[in-house]
Structures are given as C-alpha cells and as structure tokens.
Amino acid sequence: AVDQKRQLLLVADSDLRKVVSYGLTVHEDGSLGVDDQSPVAEDVETRWVAVDGLGNVYMTDEQRGQILRISARQMLDGETTAAPVFAGDGGAAIAMPGGVVTDNFHVYWTNKREGQTTGTVVRSLASVASNASDAALQPTVLANNLPKAYGLCLALDSIYFTDVDRNVYA
C-alpha cells in the first residue's frame, strides 16, 4: 500500500511476521528512491495491508481470523503492536480474511474460507469494534458468491476481487 500524504510504501511480509514501511523519494531524474525499512506492525501473519487518509494502517491476520489496525498515532510513537478491529468470533463475518482495503470510512475484506456462508466480500465501518451491539454497525456482506476470494481492489464506487481460477468479479 502507498500512503501518498506521508510518502510511505507499506509492505506486508508474512515470512518476517511484520508490516514494514519505506520512505519514498522521487529523484530529479524521475526515479524512485526508498529509505531504510522501519517496522510498522510486528508478530502478525499478514499478506495484505491498506492505509487510510489519516495514516491508520489496516492488515489481515489469516491464521488468527482478525482485521488489525495500527493507528497513525501509534506509528508516530513507534508502537508496533496491532490491535484487532474485527475478530472471527462467529458473528463478525470473518473466516481467514485475505485482501483488505479502506476508503477512510469503511474497511473491506475478502474471506478465504467459508465465503458463501460468512461472505466473500465484507464491509464495515472503520471505527466500529467487533462487539458493537447495534445491528446497523455490524459488518455487511457485499458478496457471497464464492467459497474463497483472493485480493481486493477498491476503485471509485466499485470493488473488484478474484477467485482461485483468476476470474475477476465486481
């Protein structure tokens, strides 16, 4: 993910069990330069990362069945422990979450297990805890047409995702 406002490249590395950032610089010749690696989140089994306009970083942890967040304030303070925003506790429409994107108001994710039951693509308000009691604040299933989905792209008002056979859905 790229945080244009703060000029950062965010990379999820499941082998390192981290999300790291690199400062970006555009050189006079138009080439792109990167700074040294800085840890954003540690001890996370993630392959997907997204950032909102405020600098909050969202990631999925497939094995724990969680959508995690590091706030912009935590990043500035050097804290690297991500907090669960949503957890797959049976009612949060999470089953091995895959791709994640955000549009500053909502967080969207795909499920890599039980997608036709829990939802292939799910959306929730970015600031709602998974234990919210109001049904209107609970995650909303946007699609449940596949048992497993990979990747996720948000472009204007459209969500795109793929299946195991590399078909693209909107």
Short mmCIF file of N, CA and C in Angstrom, two decimals:
data_model
loop_
_atom_site.label_atom_id
_atom_site.label_comp_id
_atom_site.label_asym_id
_atom_site.label_seq_id
_atom_site.Cartn_x
_atom_site.Cartn_y
_atom_site.Cartn_z
N ALA A 1 0.85 -1.18 0.00
CA ALA A 1 0.00 0.00 0.00
C ALA A 1 0.89 1.23 0.00
N VAL A 2 0.40 2.30 -0.57
CA VAL A 2 1.15 3.56 -0.60
C VAL A 2 0.37 4.61 0.17
N ASP A 3 1.05 5.25 1.11
CA ASP A 3 0.50 6.38 1.84
C ASP A 3 1.06 7.63 1.19
N GLN A 4 0.30 8.21 0.25
CA GLN A 4 0.79 9.34 -0.53
C GLN A 4 1.06 10.56 0.34
N LYS A 5 0.19 10.81 1.30
CA LYS A 5 0.33 12.01 2.13
C LYS A 5 1.64 11.99 2.92
N ARG A 6 2.01 10.84 3.46
CA ARG A 6 3.23 10.71 4.26
C ARG A 6 4.40 10.15 3.47
N GLN A 7 4.18 9.89 2.17
CA GLN A 7 5.18 9.36 1.25
C GLN A 7 5.83 8.09 1.79
N LEU A 8 4.98 7.09 2.08
CA LEU A 8 5.44 5.81 2.60
C LEU A 8 4.95 4.67 1.72
N LEU A 9 5.80 3.68 1.56
CA LEU A 9 5.41 2.41 0.96
C LEU A 9 5.28 1.42 2.11
N LEU A 10 4.11 0.78 2.24
CA LEU A 10 3.85 -0.20 3.30
C LEU A 10 3.83 -1.59 2.68
N VAL A 11 4.60 -2.50 3.28
CA VAL A 11 4.73 -3.85 2.75
C VAL A 11 4.42 -4.87 3.83
N ALA A 12 3.53 -5.82 3.52
CA ALA A 12 3.22 -6.92 4.43
C ALA A 12 4.15 -8.08 4.09
N ASP A 13 4.83 -8.62 5.09
CA ASP A 13 5.76 -9.73 4.88
C ASP A 13 5.41 -10.84 5.86
N SER A 14 4.74 -11.89 5.37
CA SER A 14 4.30 -12.96 6.25
C SER A 14 5.47 -13.79 6.76
N ASP A 15 6.56 -13.88 6.01
CA ASP A 15 7.72 -14.63 6.48
C ASP A 15 8.38 -13.94 7.66
N LEU A 16 8.47 -12.61 7.61
CA LEU A 16 9.03 -11.85 8.74
C LEU A 16 8.02 -11.67 9.87
N ARG A 17 6.74 -11.93 9.57
CA ARG A 17 5.63 -11.69 10.50
C ARG A 17 5.58 -10.20 10.88
N LYS A 18 5.69 -9.34 9.85
CA LYS A 18 5.72 -7.89 10.06
C LYS A 18 5.04 -7.16 8.91
N VAL A 19 4.67 -5.92 9.21
CA VAL A 19 4.38 -4.92 8.18
C VAL A 19 5.47 -3.88 8.36
N VAL A 20 6.12 -3.53 7.27
CA VAL A 20 7.20 -2.55 7.33
C VAL A 20 6.90 -1.39 6.40
N SER A 21 7.57 -0.26 6.64
CA SER A 21 7.40 0.90 5.77
C SER A 21 8.75 1.34 5.25
N TYR A 22 8.70 1.98 4.10
CA TYR A 22 9.87 2.59 3.48
C TYR A 22 9.48 4.01 3.09
N GLY A 23 10.30 4.99 3.45
CA GLY A 23 10.07 6.35 2.98
C GLY A 23 10.35 6.42 1.49
N LEU A 24 9.53 7.15 0.75
CA LEU A 24 9.68 7.27 -0.69
C LEU A 24 10.20 8.65 -1.07
N THR A 25 11.08 8.68 -2.06
CA THR A 25 11.62 9.93 -2.56
C THR A 25 11.67 9.86 -4.08
N VAL A 26 11.19 10.91 -4.75
CA VAL A 26 11.31 10.99 -6.20
C VAL A 26 12.53 11.85 -6.50
N HIS A 27 13.50 11.26 -7.20
CA HIS A 27 14.73 11.96 -7.54
C HIS A 27 14.51 12.87 -8.74
N GLU A 28 15.45 13.79 -8.97
CA GLU A 28 15.33 14.76 -10.07
C GLU A 28 15.19 14.08 -11.42
N ASP A 29 15.80 12.91 -11.60
CA ASP A 29 15.70 12.20 -12.88
C ASP A 29 14.41 11.40 -13.02
N GLY A 30 13.53 11.50 -12.01
CA GLY A 30 12.24 10.81 -12.05
C GLY A 30 12.25 9.43 -11.44
N SER A 31 13.43 8.94 -11.06
CA SER A 31 13.49 7.62 -10.44
C SER A 31 13.00 7.68 -8.99
N LEU A 32 12.58 6.53 -8.49
CA LEU A 32 12.04 6.44 -7.15
C LEU A 32 13.08 5.87 -6.21
N GLY A 33 13.27 6.51 -5.08
CA GLY A 33 14.18 6.02 -4.06
C GLY A 33 13.43 5.65 -2.80
N VAL A 34 13.99 4.70 -2.04
CA VAL A 34 13.37 4.29 -0.79
C VAL A 34 14.38 4.41 0.35
N ASP A 35 13.88 4.75 1.53
CA ASP A 35 14.70 4.82 2.74
C ASP A 35 14.84 3.43 3.35
N ASP A 36 15.50 3.39 4.49
CA ASP A 36 15.63 2.14 5.22
C ASP A 36 14.27 1.64 5.69
N GLN A 37 14.20 0.35 5.93
CA GLN A 37 12.99 -0.31 6.41
C GLN A 37 12.71 0.09 7.86
N SER A 38 11.44 0.40 8.14
CA SER A 38 11.01 0.70 9.51
C SER A 38 9.85 -0.22 9.86
N PRO A 39 9.84 -0.80 11.07
CA PRO A 39 8.71 -1.67 11.45
C PRO A 39 7.45 -0.85 11.72
N VAL A 40 6.33 -1.35 11.23
CA VAL A 40 5.02 -0.75 11.49
C VAL A 40 4.25 -1.64 12.46
N ALA A 41 4.18 -2.93 12.14
CA ALA A 41 3.49 -3.90 13.00
C ALA A 41 4.34 -5.17 13.05
N GLU A 42 4.44 -5.75 14.24
CA GLU A 42 5.23 -6.96 14.42
C GLU A 42 4.35 -8.07 14.98
N ASP A 43 4.79 -9.32 14.75
CA ASP A 43 4.09 -10.51 15.20
C ASP A 43 2.68 -10.61 14.59
N VAL A 44 2.61 -10.39 13.27
CA VAL A 44 1.35 -10.54 12.54
C VAL A 44 1.58 -11.44 11.32
N GLU A 45 0.69 -12.38 11.12
CA GLU A 45 0.73 -13.28 9.96
C GLU A 45 -0.12 -12.62 8.88
N THR A 46 0.46 -11.67 8.16
CA THR A 46 -0.32 -10.91 7.19
C THR A 46 0.32 -10.92 5.81
N ARG A 47 -0.54 -10.88 4.82
CA ARG A 47 -0.11 -10.77 3.43
C ARG A 47 -0.75 -9.55 2.77
N TRP A 48 -1.61 -8.86 3.50
CA TRP A 48 -2.36 -7.75 2.93
C TRP A 48 -2.29 -6.55 3.87
N VAL A 49 -2.17 -5.36 3.30
CA VAL A 49 -2.10 -4.14 4.09
C VAL A 49 -2.77 -3.01 3.31
N ALA A 50 -3.42 -2.11 4.05
CA ALA A 50 -4.07 -0.93 3.46
C ALA A 50 -3.87 0.24 4.41
N VAL A 51 -3.95 1.45 3.88
CA VAL A 51 -3.79 2.65 4.71
C VAL A 51 -4.89 3.64 4.32
N ASP A 52 -5.46 4.31 5.33
CA ASP A 52 -6.48 5.32 5.04
C ASP A 52 -5.84 6.70 4.96
N GLY A 53 -6.64 7.71 4.68
CA GLY A 53 -6.15 9.07 4.51
C GLY A 53 -5.56 9.69 5.76
N LEU A 54 -5.92 9.16 6.93
CA LEU A 54 -5.39 9.67 8.19
C LEU A 54 -4.07 9.01 8.57
N GLY A 55 -3.70 7.94 7.86
CA GLY A 55 -2.47 7.23 8.17
C GLY A 55 -2.66 6.00 9.03
N ASN A 56 -3.92 5.62 9.30
CA ASN A 56 -4.18 4.37 10.03
C ASN A 56 -3.91 3.20 9.09
N VAL A 57 -3.21 2.20 9.58
CA VAL A 57 -2.83 1.06 8.76
C VAL A 57 -3.66 -0.15 9.18
N TYR A 58 -4.29 -0.79 8.18
CA TYR A 58 -5.11 -1.99 8.41
C TYR A 58 -4.42 -3.19 7.77
N MET A 59 -4.52 -4.34 8.43
CA MET A 59 -3.94 -5.56 7.88
C MET A 59 -4.80 -6.74 8.30
N THR A 60 -4.68 -7.84 7.56
CA THR A 60 -5.41 -9.05 7.92
C THR A 60 -4.43 -10.07 8.48
N ASP A 61 -4.88 -10.82 9.46
CA ASP A 61 -4.13 -11.95 10.00
C ASP A 61 -4.99 -13.18 9.76
N GLU A 62 -4.66 -13.92 8.70
CA GLU A 62 -5.47 -15.07 8.29
C GLU A 62 -5.58 -16.11 9.40
N GLN A 63 -4.45 -16.48 9.98
CA GLN A 63 -4.43 -17.57 10.95
C GLN A 63 -5.24 -17.25 12.20
N ARG A 64 -5.19 -16.03 12.66
CA ARG A 64 -5.95 -15.63 13.85
C ARG A 64 -7.36 -15.18 13.52
N GLY A 65 -7.66 -15.03 12.23
CA GLY A 65 -9.00 -14.59 11.82
C GLY A 65 -9.32 -13.19 12.28
N GLN A 66 -8.39 -12.25 12.03
CA GLN A 66 -8.56 -10.88 12.53
C GLN A 66 -8.25 -9.83 11.47
N ILE A 67 -8.94 -8.70 11.60
CA ILE A 67 -8.57 -7.48 10.90
C ILE A 67 -7.91 -6.62 11.98
N LEU A 68 -6.67 -6.21 11.74
CA LEU A 68 -5.89 -5.47 12.74
C LEU A 68 -5.65 -4.04 12.28
N ARG A 69 -5.34 -3.17 13.26
CA ARG A 69 -5.05 -1.78 12.93
C ARG A 69 -3.92 -1.25 13.80
N ILE A 70 -3.09 -0.45 13.17
CA ILE A 70 -2.11 0.39 13.86
C ILE A 70 -2.54 1.82 13.55
N SER A 71 -2.83 2.60 14.55
CA SER A 71 -3.28 3.97 14.30
C SER A 71 -2.10 4.84 13.87
N ALA A 72 -2.41 5.95 13.24
CA ALA A 72 -1.38 6.91 12.83
C ALA A 72 -0.59 7.37 14.06
N ARG A 73 -1.26 7.57 15.18
CA ARG A 73 -0.58 7.99 16.42
C ARG A 73 0.40 6.92 16.89
N GLN A 74 -0.02 5.65 16.85
CA GLN A 74 0.88 4.57 17.24
C GLN A 74 2.12 4.55 16.35
N MET A 75 1.94 4.76 15.06
CA MET A 75 3.09 4.78 14.15
C MET A 75 4.05 5.89 14.52
N LEU A 76 3.51 7.08 14.80
CA LEU A 76 4.36 8.21 15.18
C LEU A 76 5.10 7.94 16.48
N ASP A 77 4.46 7.21 17.39
CA ASP A 77 5.07 6.89 18.68
C ASP A 77 5.99 5.68 18.62
N GLY A 78 6.06 5.02 17.47
CA GLY A 78 6.92 3.85 17.32
C GLY A 78 6.36 2.57 17.90
N GLU A 79 5.06 2.55 18.23
CA GLU A 79 4.42 1.33 18.74
C GLU A 79 4.18 0.37 17.59
N THR A 80 4.46 -0.90 17.77
CA THR A 80 4.34 -1.88 16.68
C THR A 80 3.38 -3.03 17.00
N THR A 81 2.54 -2.87 18.01
CA THR A 81 1.57 -3.91 18.35
C THR A 81 0.22 -3.52 17.77
N ALA A 82 -0.22 -4.29 16.78
CA ALA A 82 -1.50 -4.02 16.13
C ALA A 82 -2.65 -4.52 17.01
N ALA A 83 -3.73 -3.77 17.01
CA ALA A 83 -4.91 -4.13 17.80
C ALA A 83 -6.00 -4.67 16.89
N PRO A 84 -6.70 -5.73 17.31
CA PRO A 84 -7.81 -6.24 16.49
C PRO A 84 -8.94 -5.22 16.41
N VAL A 85 -9.42 -5.00 15.20
CA VAL A 85 -10.60 -4.17 14.99
C VAL A 85 -11.81 -5.07 14.82
N PHE A 86 -11.60 -6.20 14.12
CA PHE A 86 -12.63 -7.21 13.95
C PHE A 86 -11.98 -8.57 14.14
N ALA A 87 -12.70 -9.48 14.79
CA ALA A 87 -12.18 -10.82 15.02
C ALA A 87 -13.24 -11.85 14.63
N GLY A 88 -12.79 -12.96 14.10
CA GLY A 88 -13.70 -14.02 13.65
C GLY A 88 -14.21 -14.84 14.80
N ASP A 89 -15.06 -14.25 15.61
CA ASP A 89 -15.59 -14.92 16.79
C ASP A 89 -16.97 -15.52 16.54
N GLY A 90 -17.29 -15.74 15.29
CA GLY A 90 -18.57 -16.35 14.97
C GLY A 90 -19.61 -15.39 14.46
N GLY A 91 -19.53 -14.10 14.80
CA GLY A 91 -20.56 -13.18 14.35
C GLY A 91 -20.04 -12.02 13.56
N ALA A 92 -18.75 -11.97 13.28
CA ALA A 92 -18.18 -10.80 12.64
C ALA A 92 -17.89 -10.98 11.16
N ALA A 93 -18.40 -12.03 10.53
CA ALA A 93 -18.23 -12.26 9.10
C ALA A 93 -16.76 -12.35 8.70
N ILE A 94 -15.97 -13.03 9.51
CA ILE A 94 -14.54 -13.20 9.22
C ILE A 94 -14.20 -14.69 9.26
N ALA A 95 -13.57 -15.16 8.17
CA ALA A 95 -13.09 -16.53 8.10
C ALA A 95 -11.83 -16.54 7.23
N MET A 96 -10.68 -16.53 7.86
CA MET A 96 -9.39 -16.44 7.17
C MET A 96 -9.38 -15.23 6.23
N PRO A 97 -9.44 -14.01 6.77
CA PRO A 97 -9.50 -12.82 5.92
C PRO A 97 -8.28 -12.70 5.02
N GLY A 98 -8.55 -12.32 3.79
CA GLY A 98 -7.48 -12.15 2.82
C GLY A 98 -7.22 -10.68 2.54
N GLY A 99 -7.58 -10.24 1.35
CA GLY A 99 -7.35 -8.86 0.96
C GLY A 99 -8.07 -7.88 1.85
N VAL A 100 -7.49 -6.67 1.97
CA VAL A 100 -8.11 -5.61 2.77
C VAL A 100 -7.88 -4.28 2.07
N VAL A 101 -8.92 -3.44 2.05
CA VAL A 101 -8.82 -2.07 1.54
C VAL A 101 -9.65 -1.17 2.44
N THR A 102 -9.42 0.12 2.33
CA THR A 102 -10.20 1.08 3.10
C THR A 102 -10.47 2.32 2.25
N ASP A 103 -11.58 2.97 2.51
CA ASP A 103 -11.93 4.21 1.81
C ASP A 103 -12.08 5.38 2.79
N ASN A 104 -11.45 5.29 3.94
CA ASN A 104 -11.49 6.28 5.02
C ASN A 104 -12.72 6.15 5.92
N PHE A 105 -13.80 5.58 5.44
CA PHE A 105 -14.99 5.39 6.25
C PHE A 105 -15.23 3.92 6.57
N HIS A 106 -14.90 3.06 5.61
CA HIS A 106 -15.15 1.63 5.73
C HIS A 106 -13.87 0.84 5.54
N VAL A 107 -13.88 -0.36 6.09
CA VAL A 107 -12.84 -1.35 5.82
C VAL A 107 -13.54 -2.50 5.10
N TYR A 108 -12.92 -2.96 4.03
CA TYR A 108 -13.45 -4.07 3.24
C TYR A 108 -12.45 -5.20 3.30
N TRP A 109 -12.95 -6.46 3.31
CA TRP A 109 -12.03 -7.59 3.28
C TRP A 109 -12.67 -8.76 2.54
N THR A 110 -11.80 -9.66 2.07
CA THR A 110 -12.26 -10.91 1.48
C THR A 110 -12.05 -12.02 2.49
N ASN A 111 -12.81 -13.08 2.34
CA ASN A 111 -12.63 -14.27 3.16
C ASN A 111 -12.11 -15.41 2.30
N LYS A 112 -11.12 -16.12 2.83
CA LYS A 112 -10.51 -17.23 2.10
C LYS A 112 -11.05 -18.58 2.56
N ARG A 113 -12.03 -18.55 3.46
CA ARG A 113 -12.68 -19.77 3.92
C ARG A 113 -14.16 -19.45 4.19
N GLU A 114 -15.01 -20.35 3.81
CA GLU A 114 -16.45 -20.23 4.08
C GLU A 114 -17.07 -18.95 3.54
N GLY A 115 -16.60 -18.49 2.39
CA GLY A 115 -17.09 -17.23 1.81
C GLY A 115 -18.56 -17.22 1.49
N GLN A 116 -19.11 -18.37 1.12
CA GLN A 116 -20.54 -18.41 0.80
C GLN A 116 -21.40 -18.35 2.05
N THR A 117 -20.79 -18.61 3.20
CA THR A 117 -21.51 -18.53 4.47
C THR A 117 -21.22 -17.21 5.18
N THR A 118 -19.94 -16.90 5.37
CA THR A 118 -19.56 -15.69 6.11
C THR A 118 -19.50 -14.46 5.23
N GLY A 119 -19.40 -14.65 3.93
CA GLY A 119 -19.31 -13.54 2.99
C GLY A 119 -18.00 -13.59 2.22
N THR A 120 -18.10 -13.50 0.91
CA THR A 120 -16.90 -13.45 0.08
C THR A 120 -16.22 -12.11 0.23
N VAL A 121 -17.00 -11.03 0.17
CA VAL A 121 -16.51 -9.67 0.39
C VAL A 121 -17.38 -9.04 1.46
N VAL A 122 -16.73 -8.42 2.45
CA VAL A 122 -17.44 -7.86 3.60
C VAL A 122 -17.00 -6.41 3.81
N ARG A 123 -17.92 -5.58 4.31
CA ARG A 123 -17.63 -4.18 4.59
C ARG A 123 -18.10 -3.85 6.00
N SER A 124 -17.33 -3.00 6.68
CA SER A 124 -17.76 -2.50 7.98
C SER A 124 -17.22 -1.09 8.18
N LEU A 125 -17.88 -0.34 9.05
CA LEU A 125 -17.35 0.97 9.41
C LEU A 125 -15.96 0.80 10.01
N ALA A 126 -15.05 1.67 9.66
CA ALA A 126 -13.66 1.55 10.10
C ALA A 126 -13.50 1.74 11.60
N SER A 127 -14.40 2.45 12.24
CA SER A 127 -14.22 2.78 13.65
C SER A 127 -15.09 1.98 14.60
N VAL A 128 -15.72 0.91 14.12
CA VAL A 128 -16.63 0.14 14.95
C VAL A 128 -15.92 -1.09 15.50
N ALA A 129 -16.05 -1.32 16.77
CA ALA A 129 -15.48 -2.52 17.39
C ALA A 129 -16.34 -3.73 17.05
N SER A 130 -15.74 -4.91 17.05
CA SER A 130 -16.47 -6.11 16.67
C SER A 130 -17.55 -6.49 17.67
N ASN A 131 -17.54 -5.91 18.88
CA ASN A 131 -18.56 -6.24 19.87
C ASN A 131 -19.70 -5.22 19.89
N ALA A 132 -19.79 -4.37 18.85
CA ALA A 132 -20.87 -3.39 18.80
C ALA A 132 -22.21 -4.13 18.76
N SER A 133 -23.19 -3.63 19.52
CA SER A 133 -24.46 -4.34 19.62
C SER A 133 -25.48 -3.92 18.58
N ASP A 134 -25.40 -2.71 18.06
CA ASP A 134 -26.36 -2.23 17.08
C ASP A 134 -26.16 -2.99 15.76
N ALA A 135 -27.20 -3.64 15.28
CA ALA A 135 -27.10 -4.44 14.05
C ALA A 135 -26.64 -3.61 12.86
N ALA A 136 -27.02 -2.32 12.82
CA ALA A 136 -26.61 -1.45 11.71
C ALA A 136 -25.10 -1.21 11.71
N LEU A 137 -24.45 -1.45 12.83
CA LEU A 137 -23.00 -1.23 12.93
C LEU A 137 -22.19 -2.50 12.66
N GLN A 138 -22.87 -3.62 12.50
CA GLN A 138 -22.19 -4.88 12.25
C GLN A 138 -21.69 -4.94 10.81
N PRO A 139 -20.68 -5.78 10.54
CA PRO A 139 -20.20 -5.94 9.17
C PRO A 139 -21.32 -6.34 8.21
N THR A 140 -21.22 -5.85 6.97
CA THR A 140 -22.22 -6.12 5.94
C THR A 140 -21.60 -6.98 4.85
N VAL A 141 -22.24 -8.08 4.50
CA VAL A 141 -21.78 -8.93 3.41
C VAL A 141 -22.17 -8.26 2.10
N LEU A 142 -21.18 -7.97 1.24
CA LEU A 142 -21.43 -7.36 -0.06
C LEU A 142 -21.57 -8.42 -1.16
N ALA A 143 -20.89 -9.54 -0.98
CA ALA A 143 -20.97 -10.64 -1.95
C ALA A 143 -20.75 -11.95 -1.19
N ASN A 144 -21.47 -12.98 -1.60
CA ASN A 144 -21.27 -14.31 -1.02
C ASN A 144 -21.34 -15.38 -2.11
N ASN A 145 -20.79 -15.04 -3.26
CA ASN A 145 -20.86 -15.92 -4.42
C ASN A 145 -19.73 -16.94 -4.52
N LEU A 146 -18.69 -16.83 -3.71
CA LEU A 146 -17.55 -17.74 -3.80
C LEU A 146 -17.20 -18.29 -2.43
N PRO A 147 -16.70 -19.52 -2.37
CA PRO A 147 -16.25 -20.05 -1.09
C PRO A 147 -14.93 -19.44 -0.63
N LYS A 148 -14.15 -18.90 -1.59
CA LYS A 148 -12.83 -18.34 -1.28
C LYS A 148 -12.52 -17.23 -2.27
N ALA A 149 -12.03 -16.10 -1.78
CA ALA A 149 -11.66 -14.99 -2.65
C ALA A 149 -10.24 -14.53 -2.34
N TYR A 150 -9.59 -14.01 -3.36
CA TYR A 150 -8.22 -13.51 -3.22
C TYR A 150 -8.18 -12.06 -3.68
N GLY A 151 -7.34 -11.28 -3.03
CA GLY A 151 -7.14 -9.91 -3.48
C GLY A 151 -8.40 -9.08 -3.38
N LEU A 152 -8.20 -7.79 -3.42
CA LEU A 152 -9.32 -6.86 -3.31
C LEU A 152 -8.83 -5.53 -3.83
N CYS A 153 -9.64 -4.88 -4.66
CA CYS A 153 -9.30 -3.56 -5.19
C CYS A 153 -10.53 -2.68 -5.09
N LEU A 154 -10.35 -1.49 -4.57
CA LEU A 154 -11.42 -0.50 -4.47
C LEU A 154 -11.09 0.61 -5.46
N ALA A 155 -11.96 0.82 -6.43
CA ALA A 155 -11.77 1.87 -7.43
C ALA A 155 -13.06 2.65 -7.55
N LEU A 156 -13.02 3.89 -7.08
CA LEU A 156 -14.20 4.74 -7.01
C LEU A 156 -15.30 4.02 -6.24
N ASP A 157 -16.41 3.67 -6.89
CA ASP A 157 -17.52 3.02 -6.20
C ASP A 157 -17.59 1.52 -6.45
N SER A 158 -16.52 0.94 -6.99
CA SER A 158 -16.54 -0.48 -7.34
C SER A 158 -15.50 -1.26 -6.55
N ILE A 159 -15.87 -2.49 -6.21
CA ILE A 159 -14.97 -3.43 -5.54
C ILE A 159 -14.68 -4.55 -6.52
N TYR A 160 -13.41 -4.89 -6.68
CA TYR A 160 -13.00 -5.99 -7.55
C TYR A 160 -12.27 -7.03 -6.71
N PHE A 161 -12.50 -8.31 -7.03
CA PHE A 161 -11.82 -9.39 -6.33
C PHE A 161 -11.69 -10.57 -7.27
N THR A 162 -10.82 -11.52 -6.92
CA THR A 162 -10.57 -12.66 -7.78
C THR A 162 -10.83 -13.96 -7.06
N ASP A 163 -10.97 -15.03 -7.85
CA ASP A 163 -11.14 -16.36 -7.28
C ASP A 163 -9.88 -17.19 -7.53
N VAL A 164 -9.92 -18.44 -7.16
CA VAL A 164 -8.77 -19.34 -7.27
C VAL A 164 -8.38 -19.57 -8.74
N ASP A 165 -9.32 -19.42 -9.67
CA ASP A 165 -9.06 -19.60 -11.10
C ASP A 165 -8.68 -18.30 -11.79
N ARG A 166 -8.46 -17.25 -11.03
CA ARG A 166 -8.05 -15.93 -11.53
C ARG A 166 -9.14 -15.20 -12.31
N ASN A 167 -10.39 -15.54 -12.07
CA ASN A 167 -11.50 -14.78 -12.62
C ASN A 167 -11.66 -13.53 -11.78
N VAL A 168 -12.05 -12.43 -12.42
CA VAL A 168 -12.23 -11.16 -11.72
C VAL A 168 -13.73 -10.90 -11.59
N TYR A 169 -14.13 -10.49 -10.39
CA TYR A 169 -15.53 -10.17 -10.08
C TYR A 169 -15.63 -8.73 -9.62
N ALA A 170 -16.79 -8.12 -9.85
CA ALA A 170 -17.00 -6.74 -9.40
C ALA A 170 -18.31 -6.66 -8.63
#
